[in-house]
Coordinates of C-alpha atoms in Angstrom, one line a residue:
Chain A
X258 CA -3.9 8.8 -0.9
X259 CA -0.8 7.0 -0.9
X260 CA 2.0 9.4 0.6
X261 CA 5.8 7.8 1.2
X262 CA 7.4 10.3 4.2
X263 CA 11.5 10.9 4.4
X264 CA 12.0 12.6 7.5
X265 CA 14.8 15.1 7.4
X266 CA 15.6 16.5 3.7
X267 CA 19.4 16.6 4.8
X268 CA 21.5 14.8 7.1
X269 CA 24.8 14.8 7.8
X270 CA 26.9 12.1 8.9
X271 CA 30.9 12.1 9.9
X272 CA 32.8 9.4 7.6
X273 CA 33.0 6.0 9.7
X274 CA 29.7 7.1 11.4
X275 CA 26.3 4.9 11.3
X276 CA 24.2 6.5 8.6
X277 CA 20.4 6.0 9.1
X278 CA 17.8 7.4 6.8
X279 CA 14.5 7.6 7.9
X280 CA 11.1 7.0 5.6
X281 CA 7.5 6.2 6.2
X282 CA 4.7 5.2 4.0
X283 CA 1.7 5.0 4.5
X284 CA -1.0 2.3 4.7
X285 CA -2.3 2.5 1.3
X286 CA 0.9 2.3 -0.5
X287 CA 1.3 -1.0 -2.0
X288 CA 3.6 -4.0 -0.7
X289 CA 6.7 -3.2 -2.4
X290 CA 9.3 -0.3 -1.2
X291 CA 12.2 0.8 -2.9
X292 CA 15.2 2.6 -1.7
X293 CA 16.9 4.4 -4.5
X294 CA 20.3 6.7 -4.8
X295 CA 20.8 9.7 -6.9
X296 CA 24.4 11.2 -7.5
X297 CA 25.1 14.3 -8.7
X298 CA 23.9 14.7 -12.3
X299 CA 23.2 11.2 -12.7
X300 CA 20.1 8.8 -12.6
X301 CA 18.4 6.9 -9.9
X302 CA 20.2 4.0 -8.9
X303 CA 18.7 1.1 -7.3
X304 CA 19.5 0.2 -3.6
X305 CA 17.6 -2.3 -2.4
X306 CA 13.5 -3.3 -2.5
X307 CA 11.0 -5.1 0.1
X308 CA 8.6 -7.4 -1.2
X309 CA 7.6 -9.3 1.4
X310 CA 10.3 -12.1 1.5
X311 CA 12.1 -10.6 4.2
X312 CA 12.0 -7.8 6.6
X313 CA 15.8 -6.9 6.6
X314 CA 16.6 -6.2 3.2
X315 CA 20.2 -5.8 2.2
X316 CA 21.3 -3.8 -0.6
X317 CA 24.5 -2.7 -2.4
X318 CA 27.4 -1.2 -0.7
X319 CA 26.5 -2.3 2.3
X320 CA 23.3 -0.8 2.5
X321 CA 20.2 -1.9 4.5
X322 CA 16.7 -1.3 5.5
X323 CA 14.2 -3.3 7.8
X324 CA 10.7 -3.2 6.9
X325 CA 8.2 -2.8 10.4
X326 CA 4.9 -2.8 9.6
X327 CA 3.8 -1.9 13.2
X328 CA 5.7 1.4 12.4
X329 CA 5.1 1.8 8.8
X330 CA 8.2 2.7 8.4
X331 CA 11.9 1.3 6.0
X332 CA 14.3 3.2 7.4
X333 CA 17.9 2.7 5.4
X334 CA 21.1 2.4 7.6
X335 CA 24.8 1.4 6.9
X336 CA 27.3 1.3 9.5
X337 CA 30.1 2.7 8.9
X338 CA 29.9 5.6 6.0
X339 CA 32.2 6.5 3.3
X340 CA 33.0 9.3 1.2
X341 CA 31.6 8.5 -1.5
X342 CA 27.6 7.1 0.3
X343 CA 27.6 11.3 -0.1
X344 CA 24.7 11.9 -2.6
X345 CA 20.9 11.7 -2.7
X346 CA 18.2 8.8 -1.2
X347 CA 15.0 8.4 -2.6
X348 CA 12.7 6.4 -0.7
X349 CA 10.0 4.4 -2.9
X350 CA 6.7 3.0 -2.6
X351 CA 4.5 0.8 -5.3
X352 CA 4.5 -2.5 -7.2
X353 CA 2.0 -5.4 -8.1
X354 CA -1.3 -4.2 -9.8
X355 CA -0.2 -0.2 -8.8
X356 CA 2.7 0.6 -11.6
X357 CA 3.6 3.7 -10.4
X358 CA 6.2 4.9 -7.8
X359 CA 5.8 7.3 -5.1
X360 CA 8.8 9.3 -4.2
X361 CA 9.4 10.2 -1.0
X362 CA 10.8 14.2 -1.2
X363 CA 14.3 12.6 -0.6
X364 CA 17.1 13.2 2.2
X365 CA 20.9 14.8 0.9
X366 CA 23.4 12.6 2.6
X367 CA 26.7 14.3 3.7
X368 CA 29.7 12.8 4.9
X369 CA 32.1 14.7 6.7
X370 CA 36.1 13.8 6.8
Chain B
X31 CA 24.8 1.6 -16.4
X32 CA 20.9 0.5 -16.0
X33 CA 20.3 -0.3 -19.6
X34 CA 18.0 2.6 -20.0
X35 CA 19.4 5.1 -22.5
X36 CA 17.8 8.6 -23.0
X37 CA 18.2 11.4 -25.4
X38 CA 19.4 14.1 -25.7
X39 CA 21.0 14.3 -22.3
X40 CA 20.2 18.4 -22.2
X41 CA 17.8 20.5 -24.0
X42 CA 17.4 23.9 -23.7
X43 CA 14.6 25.9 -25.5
X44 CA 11.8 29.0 -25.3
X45 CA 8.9 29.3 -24.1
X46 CA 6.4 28.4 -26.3
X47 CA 8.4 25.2 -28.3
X48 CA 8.1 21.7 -28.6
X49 CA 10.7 19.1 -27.5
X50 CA 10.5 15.3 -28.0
X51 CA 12.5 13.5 -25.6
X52 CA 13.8 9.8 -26.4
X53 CA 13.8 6.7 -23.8
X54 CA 14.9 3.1 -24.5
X55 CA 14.0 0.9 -22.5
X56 CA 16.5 -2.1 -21.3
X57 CA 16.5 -5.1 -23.4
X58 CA 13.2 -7.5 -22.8
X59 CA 11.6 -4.9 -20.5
X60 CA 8.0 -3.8 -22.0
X61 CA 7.1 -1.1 -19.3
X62 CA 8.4 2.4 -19.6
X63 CA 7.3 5.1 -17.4
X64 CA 7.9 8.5 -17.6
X65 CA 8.6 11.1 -14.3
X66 CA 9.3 14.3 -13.9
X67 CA 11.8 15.9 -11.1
X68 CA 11.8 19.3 -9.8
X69 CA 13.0 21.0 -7.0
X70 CA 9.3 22.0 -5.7
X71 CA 7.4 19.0 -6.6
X72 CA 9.7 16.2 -6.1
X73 CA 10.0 13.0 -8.4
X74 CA 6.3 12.8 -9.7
X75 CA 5.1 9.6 -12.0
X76 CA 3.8 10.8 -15.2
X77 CA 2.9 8.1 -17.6
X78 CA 3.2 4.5 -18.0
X79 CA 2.9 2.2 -21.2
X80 CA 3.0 -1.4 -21.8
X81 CA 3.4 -3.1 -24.5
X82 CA 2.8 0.2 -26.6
X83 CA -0.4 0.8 -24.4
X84 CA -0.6 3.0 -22.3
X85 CA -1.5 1.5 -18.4
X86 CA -1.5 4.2 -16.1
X87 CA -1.5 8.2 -15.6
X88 CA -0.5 10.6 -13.4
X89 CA 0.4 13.8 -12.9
X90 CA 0.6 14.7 -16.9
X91 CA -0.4 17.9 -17.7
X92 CA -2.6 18.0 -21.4
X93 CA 0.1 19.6 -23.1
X94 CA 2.6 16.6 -22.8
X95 CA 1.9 13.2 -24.8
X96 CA 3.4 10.1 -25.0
X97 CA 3.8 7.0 -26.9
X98 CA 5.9 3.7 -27.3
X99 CA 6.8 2.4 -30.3
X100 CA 6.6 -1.3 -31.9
X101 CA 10.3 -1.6 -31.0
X102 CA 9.5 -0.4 -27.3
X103 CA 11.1 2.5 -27.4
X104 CA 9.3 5.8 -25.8
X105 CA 9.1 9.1 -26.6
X106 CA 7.9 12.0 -24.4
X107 CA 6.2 15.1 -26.3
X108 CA 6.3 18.5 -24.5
X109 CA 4.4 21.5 -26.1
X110 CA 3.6 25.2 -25.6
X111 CA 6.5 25.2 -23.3
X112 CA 6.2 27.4 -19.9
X113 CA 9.0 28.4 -17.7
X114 CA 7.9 26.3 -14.8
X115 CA 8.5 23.2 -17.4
X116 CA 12.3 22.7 -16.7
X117 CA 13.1 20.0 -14.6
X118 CA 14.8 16.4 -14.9
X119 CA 12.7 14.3 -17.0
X120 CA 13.2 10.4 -16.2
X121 CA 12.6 7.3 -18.2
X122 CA 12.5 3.9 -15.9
X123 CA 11.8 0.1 -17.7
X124 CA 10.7 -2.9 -15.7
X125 CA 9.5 -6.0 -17.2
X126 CA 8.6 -8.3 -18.2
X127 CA 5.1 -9.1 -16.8
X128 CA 2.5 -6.7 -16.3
X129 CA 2.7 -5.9 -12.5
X130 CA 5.0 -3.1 -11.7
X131 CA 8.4 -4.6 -10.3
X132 CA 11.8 -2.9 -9.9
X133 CA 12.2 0.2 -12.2
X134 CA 15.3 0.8 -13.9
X135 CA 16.0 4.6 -14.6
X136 CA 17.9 6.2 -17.3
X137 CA 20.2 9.2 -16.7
X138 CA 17.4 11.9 -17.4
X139 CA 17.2 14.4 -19.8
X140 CA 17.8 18.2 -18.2
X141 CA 15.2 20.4 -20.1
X142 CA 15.7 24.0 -19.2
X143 CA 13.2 26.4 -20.7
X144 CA 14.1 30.2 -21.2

């Protein structure tokens, strides 16, 4: 069964800090992975997406994740973080002839002052 | 702003009703997919149509429907509402071709079920 994995449902980073999320998918889960962001009572916002042309994928706000395949993992980082990175990350697996996504159970991103 | 609108943006009925939620999708996309988010099971993907044909299930229990509509629009049918029903329900687009590529969500519709 296809199965995307965030490790750690919350993590907790100081502002300025590096921010790295952590997700791993498993074999079956088709080419194309997804990190998405979800604010407080609002929708899922794209970050970035893998598919294939590149294994460091840059996103918005200074977003990015590297694809490993040895690893199966997509792990998201950013540098430096700010106040307002504070919010909800969905990791995503699923494209060509699969049309669905799986959600990883997503990790709650907060930034301390 | 993804370009997917849904209505209403909160519903809040009994146990027992029906509720019709609304989806449209962004302009030129012909895939809308449905998902439901809860606190205990996550984001899960319920239903996905193309074209006004449906192309893929998932976890959609028998007492919710769909359909899309010749303008592309979507609506999601809930019935003989239980408690354990209220959740976030999300509509996402992607188009145009056939294979899934990135999905654009709307904002959700909060359905809360008393």
């Amino acid at each position: 069964a296809q199965s995307v994995t965030q490790l750690g449902s919350h993590v907790s980073v100081s502002e300025g800090a590096l921010v790295l999320l952590r997700c791993n998918y498993s074999s079956s889960v088709p080419p194309y992975l997804f990190w998405y962001v979800q604010y407080p009572n609002q929708g899922l916002q794209l970050l970035l997406k893998y598919t294939s042309a590149a294994t460091l994928v840059k996103g918005i706000n200074g977003f990015e994740a590297e694809f490993k395949k040895s690893e199966t993992s997509f792990h998201l980082t950013k540098p430096s973080a700010h106040m307002s990175d504070a919010a909800e990350y969905f990791c995503a697996g699923g494209g060509g002839s699969n049309y669905k996504l799986t959600f990883g159970k997503g990790t709650l991103l907060t930034v301390n002052p | 702003d993804s370009g997917v609108t849904q209505t209403p943006k909160h519903l809040i009925t009994a146990t027992g009703q029906r509720v019709t939620l609304r989806c449209s999708p962004r302009s030129g996309d012909l895939s809308v997919y449905w998902y439901q988010q809860s606190l205990d099971q996550g984001l899960q993907f319920l239903i996905q149509y193309y074209n006004g044909e449906e192309r893929a299930k998932g976890n959609i229990l028998e007492r919710f429907s769909a359909q899309q509509f010749p303008d592309l629009h979507s609506e999601l049918n809930l019935s003989s509402l239980e408690l354990g029903d209220s959740a976030l329900y999300f509509c996402a687009s992607s188009g145009p071709g056939q294979g899934a590529d990135t999905q654009y969500f709307g904002p959700g519709t909060r359905l809360t079920v008393l």
